[in-house]
Tab-separated table of C-alpha atoms in Angstrom:
chain	number	residue	atom	x	y	z
A	1	UNK	CA	-6.537	-15.305	-8.003
A	2	UNK	CA	-8.421	-15.276	-11.170
A	3	UNK	CA	-5.029	-13.129	-12.386
A	4	UNK	CA	-5.421	-11.347	-16.081
A	5	UNK	CA	-1.746	-10.415	-15.223
A	6	UNK	CA	0.825	-11.628	-17.608
A	7	UNK	CA	3.684	-12.587	-14.577
A	8	UNK	CA	6.458	-11.773	-17.057
A	9	UNK	CA	4.420	-8.375	-19.403
A	10	UNK	CA	2.622	-6.483	-16.208
A	11	UNK	CA	1.535	-3.818	-18.549
A	12	UNK	CA	-0.489	-1.155	-16.396
A	13	UNK	CA	-4.409	-0.639	-16.653
A	14	UNK	CA	-6.121	2.414	-18.477
A	15	UNK	CA	-7.161	3.855	-15.162
A	16	UNK	CA	-6.649	7.346	-14.011
A	17	UNK	CA	-4.933	8.792	-9.937
A	18	UNK	CA	-8.885	9.979	-9.800
A	19	UNK	CA	-10.476	6.748	-10.600
A	20	UNK	CA	-8.281	4.666	-8.402
A	21	UNK	CA	-9.089	7.320	-5.732
A	22	UNK	CA	-12.494	6.689	-5.737
A	23	UNK	CA	-11.939	2.437	-5.215
A	24	UNK	CA	-10.981	3.695	-1.197
A	25	UNK	CA	-13.065	7.083	-1.131
A	26	UNK	CA	-16.409	8.414	-2.046
A	27	UNK	CA	-16.468	11.344	-4.321
A	28	UNK	CA	-16.303	14.464	-2.367
A	29	UNK	CA	-14.980	13.160	0.268
A	30	UNK	CA	-11.999	14.914	1.839
A	31	UNK	CA	-8.430	12.714	0.934
A	32	UNK	CA	-5.115	13.263	2.407
A	33	UNK	CA	-2.142	13.232	0.636
A	34	UNK	CA	2.011	13.503	1.437
A	35	UNK	CA	4.533	14.403	-0.911
A	36	UNK	CA	7.895	12.677	0.502
A	37	UNK	CA	11.767	13.950	-1.132
A	38	UNK	CA	12.786	11.190	-1.828
A	39	UNK	CA	16.404	11.782	-0.774
A	40	UNK	CA	16.170	14.047	1.797
A	41	UNK	CA	12.896	12.682	3.620
A	42	UNK	CA	10.716	16.068	3.806
A	43	UNK	CA	7.129	15.272	3.983
A	44	UNK	CA	4.748	17.827	2.959
A	45	UNK	CA	0.881	17.639	3.473
A	46	UNK	CA	-1.297	18.495	1.297
A	47	UNK	CA	-5.576	17.554	0.828
A	48	UNK	CA	-8.883	18.012	-0.852
A	49	UNK	CA	-12.124	17.400	-2.160
A	50	UNK	CA	-12.222	14.034	-3.583
A	51	UNK	CA	-13.703	16.079	-6.882
A	52	UNK	CA	-13.233	16.802	-10.445
A	53	UNK	CA	-15.961	19.001	-10.474
A	54	UNK	CA	-13.881	21.771	-8.790
A	55	UNK	CA	-10.747	23.261	-10.350
A	56	UNK	CA	-9.508	24.344	-6.398
A	57	UNK	CA	-10.441	20.830	-5.579
A	58	UNK	CA	-8.250	17.396	-7.379
A	59	UNK	CA	-7.667	19.261	-10.606
A	60	UNK	CA	-5.623	22.158	-8.444
A	61	UNK	CA	-3.636	18.692	-6.542
A	62	UNK	CA	-2.721	17.567	-9.841
A	63	UNK	CA	-0.656	20.350	-10.635
A	64	UNK	CA	1.076	20.176	-7.561
A	65	UNK	CA	1.811	16.565	-8.066
A	66	UNK	CA	3.529	17.439	-11.245
A	67	UNK	CA	5.052	20.277	-9.739
A	68	UNK	CA	6.579	18.501	-7.098
A	69	UNK	CA	7.381	15.524	-8.843
A	70	UNK	CA	9.855	18.094	-10.380
A	71	UNK	CA	11.672	18.352	-7.436
A	72	UNK	CA	12.036	15.259	-6.458
A	73	UNK	CA	9.067	14.215	-4.116
A	74	UNK	CA	7.018	11.061	-3.913
A	75	UNK	CA	3.298	11.725	-4.160
A	76	UNK	CA	1.478	9.710	-1.855
A	77	UNK	CA	-1.893	9.013	0.077
A	78	UNK	CA	-3.378	8.027	3.023
A	79	UNK	CA	-5.222	4.606	2.355
A	80	UNK	CA	-7.467	5.022	5.371
A	81	UNK	CA	-10.078	7.620	5.547
A	82	UNK	CA	-10.916	10.970	8.062
A	83	UNK	CA	-7.332	12.816	7.845
A	84	UNK	CA	-3.620	12.439	8.311
A	85	UNK	CA	-3.024	11.698	12.262
A	86	UNK	CA	-4.101	7.957	13.317
A	87	UNK	CA	-6.946	9.482	16.144
A	88	UNK	CA	-8.521	11.420	12.841
A	89	UNK	CA	-8.952	7.835	11.420
A	90	UNK	CA	-12.821	7.015	11.319
A	91	UNK	CA	-12.936	4.412	8.173
A	92	UNK	CA	-10.954	1.246	6.809
A	93	UNK	CA	-10.878	1.456	3.483
A	94	UNK	CA	-8.207	-1.802	2.823
A	95	UNK	CA	-6.012	-4.190	4.422
A	96	UNK	CA	-2.536	-4.267	2.550
A	97	UNK	CA	0.749	-5.280	2.485
A	98	UNK	CA	3.916	-4.179	0.775
A	99	UNK	CA	6.471	-6.010	-0.947
A	100	UNK	CA	9.686	-4.913	-1.117
A	101	UNK	CA	12.026	-6.811	-3.258
A	102	UNK	CA	14.588	-3.744	-3.883
A	103	UNK	CA	16.916	-4.492	-0.737
A	104	UNK	CA	17.737	-6.841	2.267
A	105	UNK	CA	19.930	-6.720	5.454
A	106	UNK	CA	23.011	-8.224	5.050
A	107	UNK	CA	24.119	-10.829	7.089
A	108	UNK	CA	27.024	-12.395	7.697
A	109	UNK	CA	27.829	-15.278	10.088
A	110	UNK	CA	23.999	-15.494	10.896
A	111	UNK	CA	24.211	-12.205	12.290
A	112	UNK	CA	22.972	-8.126	10.976
A	113	UNK	CA	25.952	-6.264	9.459
A	114	UNK	CA	26.456	-2.844	10.862
A	115	UNK	CA	28.750	0.288	9.571
A	116	UNK	CA	30.648	2.065	11.838
A	117	UNK	CA	27.760	3.874	12.914
A	118	UNK	CA	25.582	0.759	13.902
A	119	UNK	CA	23.267	1.485	10.873
A	120	UNK	CA	22.590	-2.010	9.387
A	121	UNK	CA	23.924	-2.805	6.052
A	122	UNK	CA	22.179	-3.600	3.068
A	123	UNK	CA	22.348	-5.298	-0.487
A	124	UNK	CA	21.148	-3.466	-3.229
A	125	UNK	CA	19.661	-5.991	-5.934
A	126	UNK	CA	19.919	-6.008	-9.669
A	127	UNK	CA	16.832	-5.237	-11.941
A	128	UNK	CA	17.129	-8.848	-12.814
A	129	UNK	CA	17.286	-10.253	-9.489
A	130	UNK	CA	14.153	-7.769	-8.263
A	131	UNK	CA	12.351	-9.423	-11.738
A	132	UNK	CA	12.566	-12.942	-10.976
A	133	UNK	CA	10.983	-12.446	-6.708
A	134	UNK	CA	8.306	-10.507	-8.731
A	135	UNK	CA	6.781	-13.234	-10.635
A	136	UNK	CA	7.518	-15.789	-8.172
A	137	UNK	CA	5.713	-13.624	-5.828
A	138	UNK	CA	2.857	-12.965	-8.020
A	139	UNK	CA	2.816	-16.482	-8.824
A	140	UNK	CA	2.608	-17.285	-5.000
A	141	UNK	CA	-0.471	-14.884	-4.418
A	142	UNK	CA	-2.463	-17.306	-6.839
A	143	UNK	CA	-3.473	-19.399	-4.480
A	144	UNK	CA	-3.974	-17.195	-1.482
A	145	UNK	CA	-7.600	-17.619	-0.630
A	146	UNK	CA	-9.020	-14.351	-1.264
A	147	UNK	CA	-8.777	-12.330	-4.646
A	148	UNK	CA	-7.083	-9.333	-3.660
A	149	UNK	CA	-8.864	-6.286	-5.087
A	150	UNK	CA	-6.121	-4.477	-5.995
A	151	UNK	CA	-2.658	-4.463	-7.075
A	152	UNK	CA	-0.341	-1.782	-7.777
A	153	UNK	CA	3.392	-2.109	-8.737
A	154	UNK	CA	6.326	-0.455	-7.666
A	155	UNK	CA	9.629	-0.313	-8.560
A	156	UNK	CA	10.921	-3.038	-6.746
A	157	UNK	CA	7.209	-4.404	-5.515
A	158	UNK	CA	4.066	-4.545	-5.422
A	159	UNK	CA	0.974	-3.042	-2.783
A	160	UNK	CA	-1.596	-5.687	-3.058
A	161	UNK	CA	-4.912	-4.274	-1.031
A	162	UNK	CA	-8.098	-5.991	-0.122
A	163	UNK	CA	-10.866	-3.641	0.092
A	164	UNK	CA	-13.639	-3.580	3.036
A	165	UNK	CA	-17.480	-3.945	2.440
A	166	UNK	CA	-18.083	-0.229	3.984
A	167	UNK	CA	-21.809	-2.049	4.828
A	168	UNK	CA	-20.439	-3.784	7.237
A	169	UNK	CA	-19.030	-3.569	10.813
A	170	UNK	CA	-15.135	-2.841	11.169
A	171	UNK	CA	-13.418	-2.379	14.544
A	172	UNK	CA	-11.035	0.227	13.655
A	173	UNK	CA	-8.580	-1.133	17.060
A	174	UNK	CA	-8.490	-4.182	14.973
A	175	UNK	CA	-6.979	-3.029	12.232
A	176	UNK	CA	-3.141	-3.141	13.338
A	177	UNK	CA	-3.068	-6.135	14.887
A	178	UNK	CA	-4.991	-7.412	11.978
A	179	UNK	CA	-1.962	-6.158	9.536
A	180	UNK	CA	0.375	-7.440	11.542
A	181	UNK	CA	-0.609	-11.481	11.245
A	182	UNK	CA	-1.629	-10.525	7.612
A	183	UNK	CA	1.746	-9.049	6.789
A	184	UNK	CA	3.861	-12.220	8.978
A	185	UNK	CA	1.495	-14.436	7.362
A	186	UNK	CA	3.002	-13.088	3.445
A	187	UNK	CA	6.609	-12.825	4.889
A	188	UNK	CA	6.490	-16.747	6.276
A	189	UNK	CA	6.240	-17.432	2.765
A	190	UNK	CA	8.968	-16.019	1.033
A	191	UNK	CA	12.952	-16.481	1.278
A	192	UNK	CA	13.569	-13.287	3.333
A	193	UNK	CA	11.109	-12.300	5.679
A	194	UNK	CA	12.201	-8.387	4.795
A	195	UNK	CA	10.519	-9.178	1.604
A	196	UNK	CA	6.851	-7.719	3.011
A	197	UNK	CA	7.420	-4.777	4.738
A	198	UNK	CA	6.619	-4.882	8.565
A	199	UNK	CA	5.941	-1.009	9.267
A	200	UNK	CA	3.005	-0.743	7.013
A	201	UNK	CA	0.353	-1.459	9.515
A	202	UNK	CA	0.009	2.040	11.336
A	203	UNK	CA	-3.566	2.936	10.651
A	204	UNK	CA	-2.839	6.642	8.944
A	205	UNK	CA	-0.277	4.869	6.369
A	206	UNK	CA	0.132	5.976	3.063
A	207	UNK	CA	1.274	4.405	-0.259
A	208	UNK	CA	2.156	5.710	-3.822
A	209	UNK	CA	-0.635	6.894	-5.544
A	210	UNK	CA	-0.785	5.183	-9.331
A	211	UNK	CA	0.392	7.289	-12.516
A	212	UNK	CA	3.349	9.511	-10.676
A	213	UNK	CA	7.332	8.173	-10.241
A	214	UNK	CA	9.285	6.766	-7.971
A	215	UNK	CA	11.442	9.354	-8.266
A	216	UNK	CA	14.323	7.597	-5.173
A	217	UNK	CA	17.122	7.310	-8.349
A	218	UNK	CA	15.894	10.277	-10.690
A	219	UNK	CA	17.701	8.726	-12.912
A	220	UNK	CA	15.892	5.796	-13.069
A	221	UNK	CA	12.117	6.485	-12.649
A	222	UNK	CA	9.525	4.278	-12.482
A	223	UNK	CA	5.917	5.174	-12.586
A	224	UNK	CA	3.713	3.474	-10.000
A	225	UNK	CA	1.128	1.529	-12.300
A	226	UNK	CA	-2.156	-0.563	-11.519
A	227	UNK	CA	-1.939	-3.707	-12.772
A	228	UNK	CA	-4.621	-5.482	-11.230
A	229	UNK	CA	-8.742	-4.921	-10.452
A	230	UNK	CA	-11.031	-6.817	-9.347
A	231	UNK	CA	-14.064	-5.229	-7.730
A	232	UNK	CA	-16.465	-7.697	-8.243
A	233	UNK	CA	-16.445	-8.980	-4.587
A	234	UNK	CA	-15.371	-6.919	-1.079
A	235	UNK	CA	-14.224	-8.153	2.355
A	236	UNK	CA	-14.757	-7.769	5.981
A	237	UNK	CA	-12.820	-7.813	8.849
A	238	UNK	CA	-13.332	-11.661	10.053
A	239	UNK	CA	-12.685	-12.757	6.062
A	240	UNK	CA	-9.255	-11.462	6.045
A	241	UNK	CA	-8.603	-12.633	9.647
A	242	UNK	CA	-9.949	-16.242	8.228
A	243	UNK	CA	-7.863	-16.513	5.504
A	244	UNK	CA	-4.616	-16.553	7.150
A	245	UNK	CA	-5.718	-18.627	9.990
A	246	UNK	CA	-7.619	-16.289	12.273
A	247	UNK	CA	-10.722	-15.698	14.494
A	248	UNK	CA	-11.284	-12.007	14.612
A	249	UNK	CA	-12.499	-12.402	18.067
A	250	UNK	CA	-8.845	-13.583	19.097
A	251	UNK	CA	-7.832	-10.194	18.190
A	252	UNK	CA	-10.054	-7.920	19.443
A	253	UNK	CA	-9.618	-9.454	22.620
A	254	UNK	CA	-6.529	-8.243	21.932
A	255	UNK	CA	-7.116	-4.096	21.843
A	256	UNK	CA	-8.325	-1.282	23.851
A	257	UNK	CA	-11.378	-1.820	22.901
A	258	UNK	CA	-14.492	-4.600	21.915
A	259	UNK	CA	-16.681	-2.906	20.033
A	260	UNK	CA	-16.762	-3.225	16.147
A	261	UNK	CA	-17.655	0.218	15.323
A	262	UNK	CA	-20.600	0.044	11.794
A	263	UNK	CA	-19.713	2.117	9.483
A	264	UNK	CA	-22.310	4.037	7.916
A	265	UNK	CA	-20.657	6.023	4.728
A	266	UNK	CA	-21.463	3.262	1.579
A	267	UNK	CA	-18.817	3.479	-0.932
Protein backbone atom coordinates (compact mmCIF):
# COMPACT_ATOMS: atom_id res chain seq x y z
CA UNK A 1 0.00 0.00 0.00
CA UNK A 2 1.42 3.35 -1.02
CA UNK A 3 0.28 4.77 2.28
CA UNK A 4 -0.38 8.43 2.85
CA UNK A 5 -1.36 7.59 6.40
CA UNK A 6 0.58 8.72 9.40
CA UNK A 7 0.08 5.60 11.51
CA UNK A 8 0.06 7.50 14.78
CA UNK A 9 -1.80 10.59 13.63
CA UNK A 10 -4.60 9.44 11.38
CA UNK A 11 -6.39 12.56 10.23
CA UNK A 12 -9.75 12.52 8.48
CA UNK A 13 -9.66 13.33 4.79
CA UNK A 14 -11.70 16.36 3.79
CA UNK A 15 -14.49 14.52 2.02
CA UNK A 16 -18.19 14.77 2.74
CA UNK A 17 -20.47 11.81 3.39
CA UNK A 18 -22.08 12.50 -0.01
CA UNK A 19 -18.71 12.29 -1.76
CA UNK A 20 -17.96 9.10 0.14
CA UNK A 21 -21.18 7.49 -1.06
CA UNK A 22 -20.41 8.38 -4.68
CA UNK A 23 -17.35 6.13 -4.44
CA UNK A 24 -19.78 3.21 -4.33
CA UNK A 25 -22.92 4.49 -6.04
CA UNK A 26 -23.60 6.64 -9.04
CA UNK A 27 -25.45 9.91 -8.64
CA UNK A 28 -29.25 9.64 -8.84
CA UNK A 29 -29.05 5.98 -7.82
CA UNK A 30 -31.13 4.72 -4.88
CA UNK A 31 -29.07 4.36 -1.72
CA UNK A 32 -30.26 2.34 1.27
CA UNK A 33 -29.50 3.17 4.88
CA UNK A 34 -30.02 1.51 8.22
CA UNK A 35 -30.12 3.50 11.44
CA UNK A 36 -29.41 1.29 14.44
CA UNK A 37 -29.97 2.27 18.06
CA UNK A 38 -26.56 1.41 19.49
CA UNK A 39 -27.74 0.29 22.95
CA UNK A 40 -31.16 -1.20 22.22
CA UNK A 41 -30.32 -2.58 18.73
CA UNK A 42 -33.49 -1.16 17.17
CA UNK A 43 -33.12 -0.77 13.39
CA UNK A 44 -34.90 1.64 11.06
CA UNK A 45 -34.59 1.45 7.26
CA UNK A 46 -34.49 4.44 4.93
CA UNK A 47 -33.59 5.04 1.31
CA UNK A 48 -33.22 8.04 -0.97
CA UNK A 49 -31.91 9.13 -4.34
CA UNK A 50 -28.26 10.11 -4.21
CA UNK A 51 -28.51 13.74 -5.23
CA UNK A 52 -28.01 17.09 -3.56
CA UNK A 53 -30.23 18.86 -6.09
CA UNK A 54 -33.48 17.81 -4.43
CA UNK A 55 -34.03 18.78 -0.79
CA UNK A 56 -36.37 15.80 -0.37
CA UNK A 57 -33.62 13.31 -1.19
CA UNK A 58 -30.11 13.14 0.31
CA UNK A 59 -30.25 16.58 1.99
CA UNK A 60 -33.35 15.33 3.83
CA UNK A 61 -31.55 12.12 4.82
CA UNK A 62 -28.73 14.15 6.33
CA UNK A 63 -31.26 15.91 8.56
CA UNK A 64 -32.77 12.55 9.52
CA UNK A 65 -29.31 11.24 10.41
CA UNK A 66 -28.70 14.18 12.72
CA UNK A 67 -32.10 13.73 14.36
CA UNK A 68 -31.57 10.04 15.04
CA UNK A 69 -27.97 10.47 16.16
CA UNK A 70 -29.34 12.58 19.01
CA UNK A 71 -31.39 9.52 19.99
CA UNK A 72 -28.36 7.23 20.05
CA UNK A 73 -28.63 5.75 16.55
CA UNK A 74 -25.60 4.84 14.45
CA UNK A 75 -25.71 5.58 10.70
CA UNK A 76 -25.03 2.70 8.27
CA UNK A 77 -25.33 2.25 4.50
CA UNK A 78 -25.81 -0.83 2.33
CA UNK A 79 -22.49 -1.10 0.47
CA UNK A 80 -23.83 -2.94 -2.58
CA UNK A 81 -26.63 -1.68 -4.82
CA UNK A 82 -30.26 -2.64 -5.29
CA UNK A 83 -32.04 -2.63 -1.95
CA UNK A 84 -32.05 -3.66 1.69
CA UNK A 85 -32.54 -7.42 1.27
CA UNK A 86 -30.15 -10.04 -0.13
CA UNK A 87 -32.42 -10.90 -3.05
CA UNK A 88 -32.69 -7.24 -4.05
CA UNK A 89 -28.95 -6.66 -4.58
CA UNK A 90 -28.19 -6.22 -8.28
CA UNK A 91 -24.60 -4.95 -8.28
CA UNK A 92 -21.51 -5.49 -6.14
CA UNK A 93 -19.65 -2.27 -5.45
CA UNK A 94 -16.84 -3.53 -3.25
CA UNK A 95 -15.35 -6.35 -1.26
CA UNK A 96 -14.34 -5.37 2.25
CA UNK A 97 -13.23 -6.39 5.72
CA UNK A 98 -14.16 -5.09 9.16
CA UNK A 99 -11.29 -5.16 11.67
CA UNK A 100 -12.39 -4.78 15.29
CA UNK A 101 -9.83 -4.70 18.10
CA UNK A 102 -12.20 -3.56 20.84
CA UNK A 103 -13.16 -6.90 22.34
CA UNK A 104 -12.43 -10.62 22.05
CA UNK A 105 -14.03 -13.69 23.65
CA UNK A 106 -12.46 -14.52 27.00
CA UNK A 107 -10.57 -17.81 27.00
CA UNK A 108 -9.59 -19.74 30.11
CA UNK A 109 -7.91 -23.13 30.01
CA UNK A 110 -8.10 -23.11 26.24
CA UNK A 111 -11.91 -22.85 26.19
CA UNK A 112 -14.40 -20.03 25.75
CA UNK A 113 -15.68 -18.57 29.00
CA UNK A 114 -19.48 -18.43 29.32
CA UNK A 115 -21.73 -16.87 31.93
CA UNK A 116 -24.52 -18.58 33.88
CA UNK A 117 -26.88 -18.11 30.93
CA UNK A 118 -24.47 -19.71 28.48
CA UNK A 119 -23.50 -16.46 26.81
CA UNK A 120 -19.90 -15.82 25.75
CA UNK A 121 -17.96 -13.54 28.09
CA UNK A 122 -15.87 -10.86 26.35
CA UNK A 123 -12.71 -9.04 27.32
CA UNK A 124 -12.73 -5.33 26.52
CA UNK A 125 -9.49 -3.59 25.63
CA UNK A 126 -8.36 -0.14 26.70
CA UNK A 127 -7.96 2.75 24.27
CA UNK A 128 -4.21 2.36 24.49
CA UNK A 129 -4.37 -1.33 23.63
CA UNK A 130 -6.73 -0.68 20.71
CA UNK A 131 -4.40 2.00 19.40
CA UNK A 132 -1.48 -0.46 19.39
CA UNK A 133 -3.50 -2.98 17.41
CA UNK A 134 -4.62 -0.31 14.94
CA UNK A 135 -1.06 0.77 14.21
CA UNK A 136 0.13 -2.84 13.86
CA UNK A 137 -2.68 -3.65 11.41
CA UNK A 138 -1.98 -0.67 9.16
CA UNK A 139 1.65 -1.74 8.93
CA UNK A 140 0.60 -5.28 7.95
CA UNK A 141 -1.86 -3.95 5.40
CA UNK A 142 0.95 -2.19 3.56
CA UNK A 143 2.33 -5.55 2.45
CA UNK A 144 -0.94 -6.77 0.90
CA UNK A 145 -0.75 -7.24 -2.87
CA UNK A 146 -3.73 -5.00 -3.68
CA UNK A 147 -3.81 -1.40 -2.52
CA UNK A 148 -7.12 -0.78 -0.78
CA UNK A 149 -9.26 1.96 -2.28
CA UNK A 150 -10.77 3.18 0.96
CA UNK A 151 -9.87 2.86 4.63
CA UNK A 152 -12.40 4.06 7.18
CA UNK A 153 -11.40 4.29 10.82
CA UNK A 154 -14.00 3.25 13.36
CA UNK A 155 -13.81 3.54 17.13
CA UNK A 156 -12.23 0.11 17.54
CA UNK A 157 -10.73 -0.66 14.14
CA UNK A 158 -11.08 -0.17 10.40
CA UNK A 159 -13.32 -0.87 7.42
CA UNK A 160 -11.12 -1.60 4.40
CA UNK A 161 -12.65 -1.57 0.91
CA UNK A 162 -11.50 -2.79 -2.50
CA UNK A 163 -13.78 -1.19 -5.10
CA UNK A 164 -14.92 -3.23 -8.11
CA UNK A 165 -14.63 -2.05 -11.70
CA UNK A 166 -18.25 -1.87 -12.86
CA UNK A 167 -17.22 -2.21 -16.49
CA UNK A 168 -15.92 -5.73 -15.83
CA UNK A 169 -18.03 -8.88 -15.29
CA UNK A 170 -18.88 -9.87 -11.74
CA UNK A 171 -20.72 -12.76 -10.10
CA UNK A 172 -23.28 -12.01 -7.39
CA UNK A 173 -23.18 -15.60 -6.17
CA UNK A 174 -19.45 -15.54 -5.53
CA UNK A 175 -19.67 -12.51 -3.24
CA UNK A 176 -20.07 -14.42 0.04
CA UNK A 177 -17.50 -17.17 -0.69
CA UNK A 178 -14.95 -14.53 -1.68
CA UNK A 179 -15.75 -12.47 1.42
CA UNK A 180 -15.20 -15.52 3.60
CA UNK A 181 -11.79 -16.18 2.05
CA UNK A 182 -10.79 -12.51 2.30
CA UNK A 183 -11.77 -12.32 5.96
CA UNK A 184 -9.96 -15.57 6.77
CA UNK A 185 -6.84 -14.33 4.99
CA UNK A 186 -6.57 -11.28 7.22
CA UNK A 187 -7.61 -13.22 10.33
CA UNK A 188 -4.59 -15.51 9.96
CA UNK A 189 -2.20 -12.57 10.46
CA UNK A 190 -3.82 -11.50 13.71
CA UNK A 191 -3.07 -12.47 17.30
CA UNK A 192 -6.77 -13.32 17.60
CA UNK A 193 -8.70 -14.36 14.51
CA UNK A 194 -11.77 -12.58 15.91
CA UNK A 195 -10.15 -9.27 14.99
CA UNK A 196 -11.43 -9.86 11.44
CA UNK A 197 -15.22 -9.87 11.81
CA UNK A 198 -16.46 -13.09 10.19
CA UNK A 199 -20.05 -11.79 9.94
CA UNK A 200 -19.35 -9.20 7.21
CA UNK A 201 -20.00 -11.65 4.37
CA UNK A 202 -23.62 -11.03 3.36
CA UNK A 203 -24.22 -9.31 0.04
CA UNK A 204 -26.59 -6.80 1.68
CA UNK A 205 -24.13 -5.95 4.46
CA UNK A 206 -24.27 -2.50 6.02
CA UNK A 207 -21.21 -0.59 7.26
CA UNK A 208 -20.89 2.71 9.05
CA UNK A 209 -21.12 5.97 7.13
CA UNK A 210 -18.30 8.47 7.62
CA UNK A 211 -18.70 11.78 9.46
CA UNK A 212 -21.33 10.36 11.83
CA UNK A 213 -20.77 9.17 15.37
CA UNK A 214 -20.29 5.74 16.91
CA UNK A 215 -22.58 5.93 19.95
CA UNK A 216 -22.45 2.58 21.72
CA UNK A 217 -21.04 4.55 24.63
CA UNK A 218 -22.83 7.93 24.42
CA UNK A 219 -20.37 9.38 26.94
CA UNK A 220 -17.45 8.50 24.67
CA UNK A 221 -18.57 9.07 21.05
CA UNK A 222 -16.25 8.57 18.09
CA UNK A 223 -16.70 10.20 14.68
CA UNK A 224 -16.25 7.68 11.86
CA UNK A 225 -13.64 9.02 9.44
CA UNK A 226 -12.12 8.23 6.06
CA UNK A 227 -8.33 8.20 6.47
CA UNK A 228 -7.24 6.80 3.10
CA UNK A 229 -8.57 7.13 -0.44
CA UNK A 230 -7.16 5.75 -3.67
CA UNK A 231 -9.29 5.82 -6.80
CA UNK A 232 -6.47 5.33 -9.29
CA UNK A 233 -7.40 1.69 -9.81
CA UNK A 234 -10.40 -0.58 -9.31
CA UNK A 235 -10.46 -4.34 -9.21
CA UNK A 236 -12.23 -7.45 -10.42
CA UNK A 237 -13.27 -10.36 -8.25
CA UNK A 238 -10.55 -12.32 -10.02
CA UNK A 239 -7.95 -9.79 -8.83
CA UNK A 240 -9.06 -10.09 -5.22
CA UNK A 241 -9.24 -13.90 -5.29
CA UNK A 242 -5.75 -14.15 -6.83
CA UNK A 243 -4.28 -11.81 -4.22
CA UNK A 244 -5.28 -14.21 -1.44
CA UNK A 245 -4.22 -17.34 -3.30
CA UNK A 246 -7.46 -18.52 -4.94
CA UNK A 247 -8.61 -19.10 -8.48
CA UNK A 248 -11.97 -17.42 -9.00
CA UNK A 249 -13.21 -20.49 -10.90
CA UNK A 250 -12.84 -22.56 -7.72
CA UNK A 251 -15.17 -20.20 -5.90
CA UNK A 252 -17.60 -20.02 -8.82
CA UNK A 253 -17.89 -23.81 -8.97
CA UNK A 254 -19.04 -23.87 -5.35
CA UNK A 255 -21.90 -21.41 -5.87
CA UNK A 256 -25.46 -22.00 -7.04
CA UNK A 257 -24.79 -20.44 -10.42
CA UNK A 258 -21.71 -20.49 -12.60
CA UNK A 259 -23.02 -17.62 -14.67
CA UNK A 260 -20.82 -14.55 -14.66
CA UNK A 261 -23.24 -11.66 -14.67
CA UNK A 262 -22.14 -8.65 -16.73
CA UNK A 263 -22.60 -5.23 -15.20
CA UNK A 264 -23.88 -2.53 -17.50
CA UNK A 265 -23.90 0.36 -15.03
CA UNK A 266 -20.77 2.50 -15.11
CA UNK A 267 -19.52 4.13 -11.94
